[in-house]
Each structure stands twice: as structure tokens, then as C-alpha cells.
PDB file of C-alpha atoms in Angstrom:
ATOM      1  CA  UNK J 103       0.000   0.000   0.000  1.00 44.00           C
ATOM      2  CA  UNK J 104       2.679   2.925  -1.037  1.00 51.00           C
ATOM      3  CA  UNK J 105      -0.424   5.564  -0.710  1.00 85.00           C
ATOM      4  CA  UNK J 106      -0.829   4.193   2.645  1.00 93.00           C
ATOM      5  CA  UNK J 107       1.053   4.591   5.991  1.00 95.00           C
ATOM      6  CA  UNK J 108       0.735   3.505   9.315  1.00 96.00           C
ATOM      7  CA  UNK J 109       3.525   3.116  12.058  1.00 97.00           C
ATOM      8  CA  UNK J 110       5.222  -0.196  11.660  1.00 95.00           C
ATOM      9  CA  UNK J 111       5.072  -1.012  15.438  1.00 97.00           C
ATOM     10  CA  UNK J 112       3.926   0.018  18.796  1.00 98.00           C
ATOM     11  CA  UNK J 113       3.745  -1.082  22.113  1.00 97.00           C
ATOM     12  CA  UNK J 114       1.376  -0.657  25.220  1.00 97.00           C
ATOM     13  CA  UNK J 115       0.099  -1.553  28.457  1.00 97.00           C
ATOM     14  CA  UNK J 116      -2.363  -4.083  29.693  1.00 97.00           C
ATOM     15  CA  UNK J 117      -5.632  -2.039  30.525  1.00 97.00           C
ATOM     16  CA  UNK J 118      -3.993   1.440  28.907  1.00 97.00           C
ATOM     17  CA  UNK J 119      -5.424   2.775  25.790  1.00 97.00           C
ATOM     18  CA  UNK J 120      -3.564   3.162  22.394  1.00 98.00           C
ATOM     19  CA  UNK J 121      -4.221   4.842  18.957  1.00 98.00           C
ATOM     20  CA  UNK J 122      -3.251   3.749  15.360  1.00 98.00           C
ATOM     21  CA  UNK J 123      -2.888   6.228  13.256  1.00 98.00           C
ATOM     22  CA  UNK J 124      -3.109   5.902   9.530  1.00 98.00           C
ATOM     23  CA  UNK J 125      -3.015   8.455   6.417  1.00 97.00           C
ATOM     24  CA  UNK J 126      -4.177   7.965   2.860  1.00 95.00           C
ATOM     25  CA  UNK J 127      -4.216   9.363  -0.178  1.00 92.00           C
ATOM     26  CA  UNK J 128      -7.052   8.317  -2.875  1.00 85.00           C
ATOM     27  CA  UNK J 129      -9.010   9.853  -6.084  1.00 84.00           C
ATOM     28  CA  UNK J 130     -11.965   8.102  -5.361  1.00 85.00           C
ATOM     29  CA  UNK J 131     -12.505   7.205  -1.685  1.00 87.00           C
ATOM     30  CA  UNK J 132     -15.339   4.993  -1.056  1.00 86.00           C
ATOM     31  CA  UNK J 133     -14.376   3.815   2.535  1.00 90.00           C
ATOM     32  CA  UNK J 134     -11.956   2.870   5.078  1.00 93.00           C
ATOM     33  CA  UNK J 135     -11.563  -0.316   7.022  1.00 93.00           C
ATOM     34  CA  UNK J 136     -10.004  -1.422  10.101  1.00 96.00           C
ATOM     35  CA  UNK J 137      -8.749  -5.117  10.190  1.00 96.00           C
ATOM     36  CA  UNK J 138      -7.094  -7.372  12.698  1.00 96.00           C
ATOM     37  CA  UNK J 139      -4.612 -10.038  11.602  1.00 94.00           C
ATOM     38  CA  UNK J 140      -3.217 -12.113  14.694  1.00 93.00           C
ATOM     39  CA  UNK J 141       0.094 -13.755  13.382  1.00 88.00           C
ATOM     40  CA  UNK J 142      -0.838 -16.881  11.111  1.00 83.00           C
ATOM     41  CA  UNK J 143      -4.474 -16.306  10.850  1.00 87.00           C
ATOM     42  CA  UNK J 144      -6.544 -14.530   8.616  1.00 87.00           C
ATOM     43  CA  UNK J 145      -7.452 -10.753   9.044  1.00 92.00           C
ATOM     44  CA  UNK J 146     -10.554 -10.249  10.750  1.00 93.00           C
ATOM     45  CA  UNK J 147     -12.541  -7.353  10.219  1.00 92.00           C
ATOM     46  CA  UNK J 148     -13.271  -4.328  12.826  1.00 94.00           C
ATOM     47  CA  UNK J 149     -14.699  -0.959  11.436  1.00 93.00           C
ATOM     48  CA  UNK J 150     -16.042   0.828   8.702  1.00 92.00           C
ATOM     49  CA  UNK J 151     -15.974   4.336   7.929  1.00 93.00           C
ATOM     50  CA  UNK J 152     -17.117   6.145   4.938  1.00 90.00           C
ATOM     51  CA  UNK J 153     -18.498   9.731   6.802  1.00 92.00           C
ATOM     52  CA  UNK J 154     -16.290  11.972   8.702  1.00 96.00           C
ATOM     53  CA  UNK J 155     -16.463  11.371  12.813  1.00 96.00           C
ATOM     54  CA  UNK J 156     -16.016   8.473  15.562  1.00 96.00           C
ATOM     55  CA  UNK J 157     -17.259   5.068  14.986  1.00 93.00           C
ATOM     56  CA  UNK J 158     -17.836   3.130  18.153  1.00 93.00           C
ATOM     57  CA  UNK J 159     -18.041  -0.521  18.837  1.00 89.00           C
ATOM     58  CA  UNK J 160     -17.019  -1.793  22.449  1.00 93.00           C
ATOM     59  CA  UNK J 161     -13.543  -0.938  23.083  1.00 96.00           C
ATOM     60  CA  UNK J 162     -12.808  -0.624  19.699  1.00 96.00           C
ATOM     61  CA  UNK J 163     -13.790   2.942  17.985  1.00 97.00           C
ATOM     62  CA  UNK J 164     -12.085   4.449  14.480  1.00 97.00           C
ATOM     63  CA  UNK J 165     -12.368   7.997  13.726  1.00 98.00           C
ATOM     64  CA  UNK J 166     -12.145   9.257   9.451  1.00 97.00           C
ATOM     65  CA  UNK J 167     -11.459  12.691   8.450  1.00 97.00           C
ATOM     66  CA  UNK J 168     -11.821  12.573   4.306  1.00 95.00           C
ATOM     67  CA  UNK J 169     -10.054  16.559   4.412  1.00 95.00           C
ATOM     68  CA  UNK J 170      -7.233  15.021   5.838  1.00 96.00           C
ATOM     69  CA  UNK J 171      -6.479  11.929   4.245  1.00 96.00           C
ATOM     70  CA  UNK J 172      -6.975  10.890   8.020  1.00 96.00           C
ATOM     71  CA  UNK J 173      -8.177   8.288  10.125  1.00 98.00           C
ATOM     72  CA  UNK J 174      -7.395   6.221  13.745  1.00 98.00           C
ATOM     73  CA  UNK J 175      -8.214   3.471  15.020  1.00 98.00           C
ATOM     74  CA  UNK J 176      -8.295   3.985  19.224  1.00 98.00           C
ATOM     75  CA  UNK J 177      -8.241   0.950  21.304  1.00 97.00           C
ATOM     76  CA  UNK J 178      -9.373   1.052  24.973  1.00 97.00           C
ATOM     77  CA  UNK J 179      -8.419  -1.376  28.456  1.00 97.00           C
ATOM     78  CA  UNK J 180      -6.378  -2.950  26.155  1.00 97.00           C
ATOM     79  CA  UNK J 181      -5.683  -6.907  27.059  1.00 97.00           C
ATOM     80  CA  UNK J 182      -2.908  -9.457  26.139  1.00 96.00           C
ATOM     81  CA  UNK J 183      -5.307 -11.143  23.315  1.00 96.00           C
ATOM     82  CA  UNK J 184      -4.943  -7.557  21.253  1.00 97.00           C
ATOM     83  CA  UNK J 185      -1.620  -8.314  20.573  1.00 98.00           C
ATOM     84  CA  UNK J 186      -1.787  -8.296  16.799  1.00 97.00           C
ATOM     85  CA  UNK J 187      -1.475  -6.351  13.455  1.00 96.00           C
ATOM     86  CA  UNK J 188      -3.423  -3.846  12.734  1.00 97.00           C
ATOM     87  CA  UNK J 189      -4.391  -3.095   9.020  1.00 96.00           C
ATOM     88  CA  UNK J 190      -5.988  -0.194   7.635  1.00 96.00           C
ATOM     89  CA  UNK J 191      -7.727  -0.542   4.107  1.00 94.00           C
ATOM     90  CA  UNK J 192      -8.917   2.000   1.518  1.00 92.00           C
ATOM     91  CA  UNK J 193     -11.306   1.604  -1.134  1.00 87.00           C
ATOM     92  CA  UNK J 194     -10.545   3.619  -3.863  1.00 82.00           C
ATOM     93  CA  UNK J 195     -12.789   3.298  -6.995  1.00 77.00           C
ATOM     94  CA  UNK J 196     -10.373   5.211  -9.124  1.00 72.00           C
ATOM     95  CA  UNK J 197      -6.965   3.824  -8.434  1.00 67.00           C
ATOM     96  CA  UNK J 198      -8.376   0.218  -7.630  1.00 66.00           C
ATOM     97  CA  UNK J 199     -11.696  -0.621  -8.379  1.00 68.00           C
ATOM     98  CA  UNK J 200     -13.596  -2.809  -6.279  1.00 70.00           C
ATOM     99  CA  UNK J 201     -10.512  -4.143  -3.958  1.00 79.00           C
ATOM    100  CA  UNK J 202      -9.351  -3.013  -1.080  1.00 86.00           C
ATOM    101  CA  UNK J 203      -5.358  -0.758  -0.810  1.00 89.00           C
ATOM    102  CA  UNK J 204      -3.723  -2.326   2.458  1.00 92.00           C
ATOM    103  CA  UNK J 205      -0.876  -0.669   4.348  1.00 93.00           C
ATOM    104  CA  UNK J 206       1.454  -2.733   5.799  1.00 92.00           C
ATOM    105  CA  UNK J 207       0.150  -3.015   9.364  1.00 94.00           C
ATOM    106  CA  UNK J 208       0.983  -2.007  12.477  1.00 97.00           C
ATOM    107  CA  UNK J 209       1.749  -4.558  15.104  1.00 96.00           C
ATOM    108  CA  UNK J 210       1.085  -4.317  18.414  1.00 98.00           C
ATOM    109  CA  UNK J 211       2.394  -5.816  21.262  1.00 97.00           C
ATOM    110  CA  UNK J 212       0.819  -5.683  24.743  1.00 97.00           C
ATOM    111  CA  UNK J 213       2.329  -6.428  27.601  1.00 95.00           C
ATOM    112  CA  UNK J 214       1.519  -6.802  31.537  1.00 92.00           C
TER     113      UNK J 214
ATOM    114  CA  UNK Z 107     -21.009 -22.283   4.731  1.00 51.00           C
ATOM    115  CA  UNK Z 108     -20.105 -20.702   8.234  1.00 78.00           C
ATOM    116  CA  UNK Z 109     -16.773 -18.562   6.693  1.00 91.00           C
ATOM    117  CA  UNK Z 110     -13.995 -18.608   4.170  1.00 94.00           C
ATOM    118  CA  UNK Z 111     -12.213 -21.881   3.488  1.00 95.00           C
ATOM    119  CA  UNK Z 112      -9.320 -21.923   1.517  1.00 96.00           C
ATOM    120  CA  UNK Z 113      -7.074 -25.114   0.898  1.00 96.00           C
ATOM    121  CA  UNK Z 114      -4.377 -26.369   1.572  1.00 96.00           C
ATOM    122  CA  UNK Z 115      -3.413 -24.403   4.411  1.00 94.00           C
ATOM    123  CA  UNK Z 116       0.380 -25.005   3.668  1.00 96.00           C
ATOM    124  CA  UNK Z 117       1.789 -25.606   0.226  1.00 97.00           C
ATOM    125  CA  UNK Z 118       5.408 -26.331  -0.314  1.00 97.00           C
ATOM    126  CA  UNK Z 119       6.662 -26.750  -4.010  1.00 97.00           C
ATOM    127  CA  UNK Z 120       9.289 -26.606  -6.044  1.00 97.00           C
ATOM    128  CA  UNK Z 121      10.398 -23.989  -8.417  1.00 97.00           C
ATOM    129  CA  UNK Z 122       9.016 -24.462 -12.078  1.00 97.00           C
ATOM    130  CA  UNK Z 123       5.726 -26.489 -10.718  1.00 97.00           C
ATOM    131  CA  UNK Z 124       2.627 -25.883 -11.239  1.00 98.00           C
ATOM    132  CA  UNK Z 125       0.273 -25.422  -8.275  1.00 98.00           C
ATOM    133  CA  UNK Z 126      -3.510 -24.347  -7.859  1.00 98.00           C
ATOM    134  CA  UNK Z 127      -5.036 -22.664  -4.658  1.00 98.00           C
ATOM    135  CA  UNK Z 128      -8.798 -23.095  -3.681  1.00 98.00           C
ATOM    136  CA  UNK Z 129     -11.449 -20.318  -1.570  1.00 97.00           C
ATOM    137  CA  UNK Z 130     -14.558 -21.801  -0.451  1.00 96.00           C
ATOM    138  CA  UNK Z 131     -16.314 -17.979  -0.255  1.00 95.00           C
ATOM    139  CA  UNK Z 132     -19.663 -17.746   2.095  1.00 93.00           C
ATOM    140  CA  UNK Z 133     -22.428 -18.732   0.714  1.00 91.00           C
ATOM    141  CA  UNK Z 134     -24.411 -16.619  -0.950  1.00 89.00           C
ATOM    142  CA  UNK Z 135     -21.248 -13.683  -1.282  1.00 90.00           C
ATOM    143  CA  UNK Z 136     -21.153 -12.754  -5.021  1.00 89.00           C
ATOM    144  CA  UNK Z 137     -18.040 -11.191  -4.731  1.00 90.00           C
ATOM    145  CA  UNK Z 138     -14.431 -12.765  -4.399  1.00 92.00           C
ATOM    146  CA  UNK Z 139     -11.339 -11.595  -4.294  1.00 93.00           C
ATOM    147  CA  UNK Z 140      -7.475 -12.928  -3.994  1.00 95.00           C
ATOM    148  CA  UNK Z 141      -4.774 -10.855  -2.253  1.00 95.00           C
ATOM    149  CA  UNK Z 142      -1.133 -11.891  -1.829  1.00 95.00           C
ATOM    150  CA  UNK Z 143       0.326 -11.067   1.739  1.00 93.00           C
ATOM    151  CA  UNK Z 144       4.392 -11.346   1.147  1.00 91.00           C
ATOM    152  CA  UNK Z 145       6.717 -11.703   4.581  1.00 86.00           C
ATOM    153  CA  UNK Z 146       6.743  -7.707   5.798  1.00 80.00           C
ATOM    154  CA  UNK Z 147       4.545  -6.587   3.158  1.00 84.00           C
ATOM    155  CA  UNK Z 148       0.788  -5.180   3.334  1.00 86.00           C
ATOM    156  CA  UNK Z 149      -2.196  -7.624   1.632  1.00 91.00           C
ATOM    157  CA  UNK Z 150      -1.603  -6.704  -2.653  1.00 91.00           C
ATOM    158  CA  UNK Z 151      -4.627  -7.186  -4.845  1.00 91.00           C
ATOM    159  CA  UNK Z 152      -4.645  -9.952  -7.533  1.00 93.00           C
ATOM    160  CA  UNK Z 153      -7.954 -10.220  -9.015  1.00 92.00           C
ATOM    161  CA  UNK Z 154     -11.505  -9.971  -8.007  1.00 89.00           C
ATOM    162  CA  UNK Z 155     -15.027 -12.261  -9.086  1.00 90.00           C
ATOM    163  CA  UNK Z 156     -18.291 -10.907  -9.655  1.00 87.00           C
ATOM    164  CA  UNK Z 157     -20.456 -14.086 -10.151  1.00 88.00           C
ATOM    165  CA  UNK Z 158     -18.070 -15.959 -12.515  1.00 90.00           C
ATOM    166  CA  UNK Z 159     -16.457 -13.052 -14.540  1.00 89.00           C
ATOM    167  CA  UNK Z 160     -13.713 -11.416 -13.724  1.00 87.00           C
ATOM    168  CA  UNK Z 161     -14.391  -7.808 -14.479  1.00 80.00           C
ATOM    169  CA  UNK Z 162     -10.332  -6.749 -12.317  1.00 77.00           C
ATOM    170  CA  UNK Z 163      -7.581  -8.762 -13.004  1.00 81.00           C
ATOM    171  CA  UNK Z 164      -5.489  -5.898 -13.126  1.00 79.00           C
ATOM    172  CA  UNK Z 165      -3.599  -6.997  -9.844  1.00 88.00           C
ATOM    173  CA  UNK Z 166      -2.006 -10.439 -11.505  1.00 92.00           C
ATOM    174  CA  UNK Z 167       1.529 -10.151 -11.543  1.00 92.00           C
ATOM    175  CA  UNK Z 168       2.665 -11.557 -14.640  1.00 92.00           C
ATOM    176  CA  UNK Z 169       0.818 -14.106 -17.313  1.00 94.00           C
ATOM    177  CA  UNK Z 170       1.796 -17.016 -14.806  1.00 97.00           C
ATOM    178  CA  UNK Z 171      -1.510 -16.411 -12.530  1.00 97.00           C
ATOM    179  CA  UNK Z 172      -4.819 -17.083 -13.562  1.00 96.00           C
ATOM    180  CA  UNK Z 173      -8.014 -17.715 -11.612  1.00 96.00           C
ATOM    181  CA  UNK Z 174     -11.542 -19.083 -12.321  1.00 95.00           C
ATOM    182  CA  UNK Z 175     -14.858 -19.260 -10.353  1.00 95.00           C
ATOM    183  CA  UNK Z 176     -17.461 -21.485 -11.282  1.00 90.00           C
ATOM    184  CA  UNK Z 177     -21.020 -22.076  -9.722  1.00 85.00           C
ATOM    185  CA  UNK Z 178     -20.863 -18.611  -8.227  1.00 83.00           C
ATOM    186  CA  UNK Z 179     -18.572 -20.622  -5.659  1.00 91.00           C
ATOM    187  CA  UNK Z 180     -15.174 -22.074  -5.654  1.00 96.00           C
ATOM    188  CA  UNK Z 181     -12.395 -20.215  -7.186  1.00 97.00           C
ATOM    189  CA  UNK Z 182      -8.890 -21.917  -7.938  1.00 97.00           C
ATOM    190  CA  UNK Z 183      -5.677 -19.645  -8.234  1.00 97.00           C
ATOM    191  CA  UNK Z 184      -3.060 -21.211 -10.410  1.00 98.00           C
ATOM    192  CA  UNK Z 185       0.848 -19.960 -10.929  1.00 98.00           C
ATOM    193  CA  UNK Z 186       2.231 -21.940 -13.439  1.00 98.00           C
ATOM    194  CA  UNK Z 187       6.057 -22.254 -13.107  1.00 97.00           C
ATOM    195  CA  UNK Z 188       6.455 -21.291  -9.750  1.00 97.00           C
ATOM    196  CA  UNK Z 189       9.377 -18.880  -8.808  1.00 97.00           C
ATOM    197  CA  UNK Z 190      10.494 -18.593  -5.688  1.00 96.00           C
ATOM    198  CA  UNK Z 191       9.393 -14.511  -5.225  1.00 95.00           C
ATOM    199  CA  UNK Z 192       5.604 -16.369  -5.965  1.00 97.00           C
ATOM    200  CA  UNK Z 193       6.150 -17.386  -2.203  1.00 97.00           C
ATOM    201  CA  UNK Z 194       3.724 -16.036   0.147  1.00 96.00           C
ATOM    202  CA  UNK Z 195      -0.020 -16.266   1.515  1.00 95.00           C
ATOM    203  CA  UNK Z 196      -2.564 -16.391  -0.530  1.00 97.00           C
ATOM    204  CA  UNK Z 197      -5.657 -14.843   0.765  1.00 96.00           C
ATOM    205  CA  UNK Z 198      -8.960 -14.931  -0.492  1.00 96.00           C
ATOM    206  CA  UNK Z 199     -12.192 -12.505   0.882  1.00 95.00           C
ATOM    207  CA  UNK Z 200     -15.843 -12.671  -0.288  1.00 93.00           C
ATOM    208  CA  UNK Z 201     -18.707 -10.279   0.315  1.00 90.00           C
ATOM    209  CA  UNK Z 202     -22.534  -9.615  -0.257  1.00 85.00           C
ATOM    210  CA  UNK Z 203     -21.912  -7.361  -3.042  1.00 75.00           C
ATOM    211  CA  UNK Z 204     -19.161  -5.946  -5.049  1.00 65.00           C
ATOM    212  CA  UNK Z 205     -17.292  -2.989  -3.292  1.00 56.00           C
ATOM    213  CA  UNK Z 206     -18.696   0.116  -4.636  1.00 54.00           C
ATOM    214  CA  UNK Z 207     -22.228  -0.210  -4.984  1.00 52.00           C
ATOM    215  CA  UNK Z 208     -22.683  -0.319  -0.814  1.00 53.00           C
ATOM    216  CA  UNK Z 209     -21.304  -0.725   1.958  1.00 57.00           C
ATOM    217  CA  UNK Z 210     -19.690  -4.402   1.715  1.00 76.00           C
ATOM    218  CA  UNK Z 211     -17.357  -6.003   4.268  1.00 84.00           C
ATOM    219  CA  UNK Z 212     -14.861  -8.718   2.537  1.00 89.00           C
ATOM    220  CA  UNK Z 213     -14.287 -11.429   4.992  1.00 91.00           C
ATOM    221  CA  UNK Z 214     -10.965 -13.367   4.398  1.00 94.00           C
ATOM    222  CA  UNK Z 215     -10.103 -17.080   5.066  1.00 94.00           C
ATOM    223  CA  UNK Z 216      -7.225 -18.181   6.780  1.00 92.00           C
ATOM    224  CA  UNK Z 217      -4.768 -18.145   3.590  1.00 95.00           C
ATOM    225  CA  UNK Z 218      -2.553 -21.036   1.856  1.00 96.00           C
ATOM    226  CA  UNK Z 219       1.032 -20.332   2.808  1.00 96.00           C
ATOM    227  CA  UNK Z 220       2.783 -21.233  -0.541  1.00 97.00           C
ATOM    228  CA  UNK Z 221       6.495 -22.112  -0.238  1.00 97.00           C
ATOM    229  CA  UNK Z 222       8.399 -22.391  -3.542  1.00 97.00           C
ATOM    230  CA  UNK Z 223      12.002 -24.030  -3.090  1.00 95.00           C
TER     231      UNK Z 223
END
């Protein structure tokens, strides 16, 4: 994903709270996606945004700005089992059609 | 059925062979797609299914790769003369609807890890 970048790594806490940041740049955006990949395993997915503002879902909530190019994926009392990578996903109808542009992931490691 | 099934989980080959990849989408998912995850690297696009056409293939590397879905189900991705940069997971996703016309989550299988000696 070369118009995509997120930080390659972090690191947190058990029960602190972390944010992934990741910028864009697209002719056509049509939506951005959060997935989790644990190592060896498929990427699962965990948020959708296509409108400006905060999407929430339990401890997991993404924010998009489309001015910016901009969106984050927070992550609240963060536990062991979120130790993963972290993939953020663009649709772009112009510069890919119907698939999705990956960046490379972040991956996180949480420890006690 | 319940999720995406791809097989075999682990291919290892040697360079020049043939080999062929299978997803098992949902059922009912019109849409398929096949990414390539390589060691370090972010998912890359190879080519996406709406029924059985293939309206994107613009993502296939070189004239190696080719897919096919028949039945509005099964898809098999096969590299012909296998190089050893071909290595990687192969992922495949399916959804409702083709990306674009709604809101549409892909869901991906668990991948074939392809190893070419």
C-alpha cells in the first residue's frame, strides 16, 4: 500500500489505551476499514468508515477525516489477546476498483 | 457455509511447478477476491469475481496467474512455473456485493502459505 502509511510497530500496556494512526491518499474514496490479523491467521474485520467522525463498537472505535487523508483506530483497556497487526484498508474506486489498498500493518504488542 | 475456506493451508513446491489454490467464499457472497500477503509486506490485490467473470484482473503479476470461479462458488488460483518470489499467503475474501455499490465487508479465510524451493 505505497499511498498508505501507518507506524510499523507500537507497544502498550495491559488495561492502557492506544491509537493507530493511519493516512491515505485516494481519487476516489469509497471507505476505510479497520482489520485485525493475529500472526498466522486470517485478518478479521473491525470498522467501517465512509463519513467523517467516531465510529464506536465496544472498546474498539475508528475515527475518518476525508479533508485530511486521516483516520485512527483507538483501542481502549487494552488486554494481552490484542496483541496483533493492525491493518488499515482503503477503497478507492479510481486507483483500484472494487478491492481493497492495504498498508502494511501495524503490530502491536501488549504487555503486563 | 459458516466462513472462508481456503485449501491447503500449507503448500510447499518446487520452483518451475505448477500449483492451484482453492477459496470456499460464504455462501451466498457474489463477490471474491485474492490478495497476496508477502513476509513484511501489506495484503496486494490480484484479481476480483463478480459471479463468474472477472471484471479486475489488473492486480495479476505476470501471465503465470490465472483464476476461475465457477457455480458462483469455488475459485482456484493457479501460478504456473512457480518462482520462488511467488512465495507467500494467498488470501482470499468474499462479500454480499461488489465494493462500490454499498457498503460491503470482505471477509478473508485463513490463507494457503505457498512455499516455492
Amino acid at each position: 500500500g505505497q499511498n498508505i502509511d501507518q507506524p510499523t510497530e507500537m507497544t502498550a500496556t495491559e488495561g492502557a489505551i492506544v491509537q493507530i494512526n493511519c493516512t491515505y491518499q485516494t481519487s476516489g474514496f469509497n471507505g476505510l476499514f479497520w482489520y485485525q490479523q493475529h500472526a498466522g491467521e486470517a485478518p478479521t474485520f473491525l470498522s467501517y468508515n465512509v463519513l467523517d467522525g467516531l465510529e464506536e463498537k465496544g472498546r474498539f472505535s475508528s475515527f475518518l477525516s476525508r479533508s485530511k487523508g486521516y483516520s485512527y483506530l483507538l483501542l481502549k483497556e487494552l488486554q494481552m489477546k490484542d496483541s496483533a497487526s493492525y491493518l488499515c484498508a482503503v477503497r478507492d474506486l479510481v486507483q483500484a476498483g472494487t478491492a481493497l489498498i492495504f498498508g502494511k500493518g501495524t503490530t502491536l504488542s501488549v504487555s503486563s | 457455509g459458516a466462513g472462508v475456506s481456503q485449501s491447503p493451508s500449507n503448500k510447499v513446491t518446487e520452483k518451475g511447478k505448477d500449483v492451484e489454490l482453492r477459496c470456499d467464499p460464504i455462501s451466498g457472497h457474489t463477490a471474491l477476491y485474492w490478495y497476496r500477503q508477502r513476509l513484511g509486506q501489506g495484503l496486494e490485490f490480484l484479481i476480483y469475481f463478480q459471479g463468474n467473470s472477472a471484471p479486475d484482473k489488473s492486480g495479476l503479476p505476470s501471465d503465470r496467474f490465472s483464476a476461475e470461479r465457477t457455480g458462483e462458488s469455488v475459485s482456484t488460483l493457479t501460478i504456473q512455473r512457480t518462482q520462488q518470489e511467488d512465495s507467500a499467503v494467498y488470501l482470499c475474501a468474499s462479500s454480499l456485493a461488489p465494493s462500490g455499490v454499498r457498503r460491503d465487508t470482505q471477509y478473508f479465510g485463513p490463507g494457503t502459505r505457498l512455499t516455492v524451493l
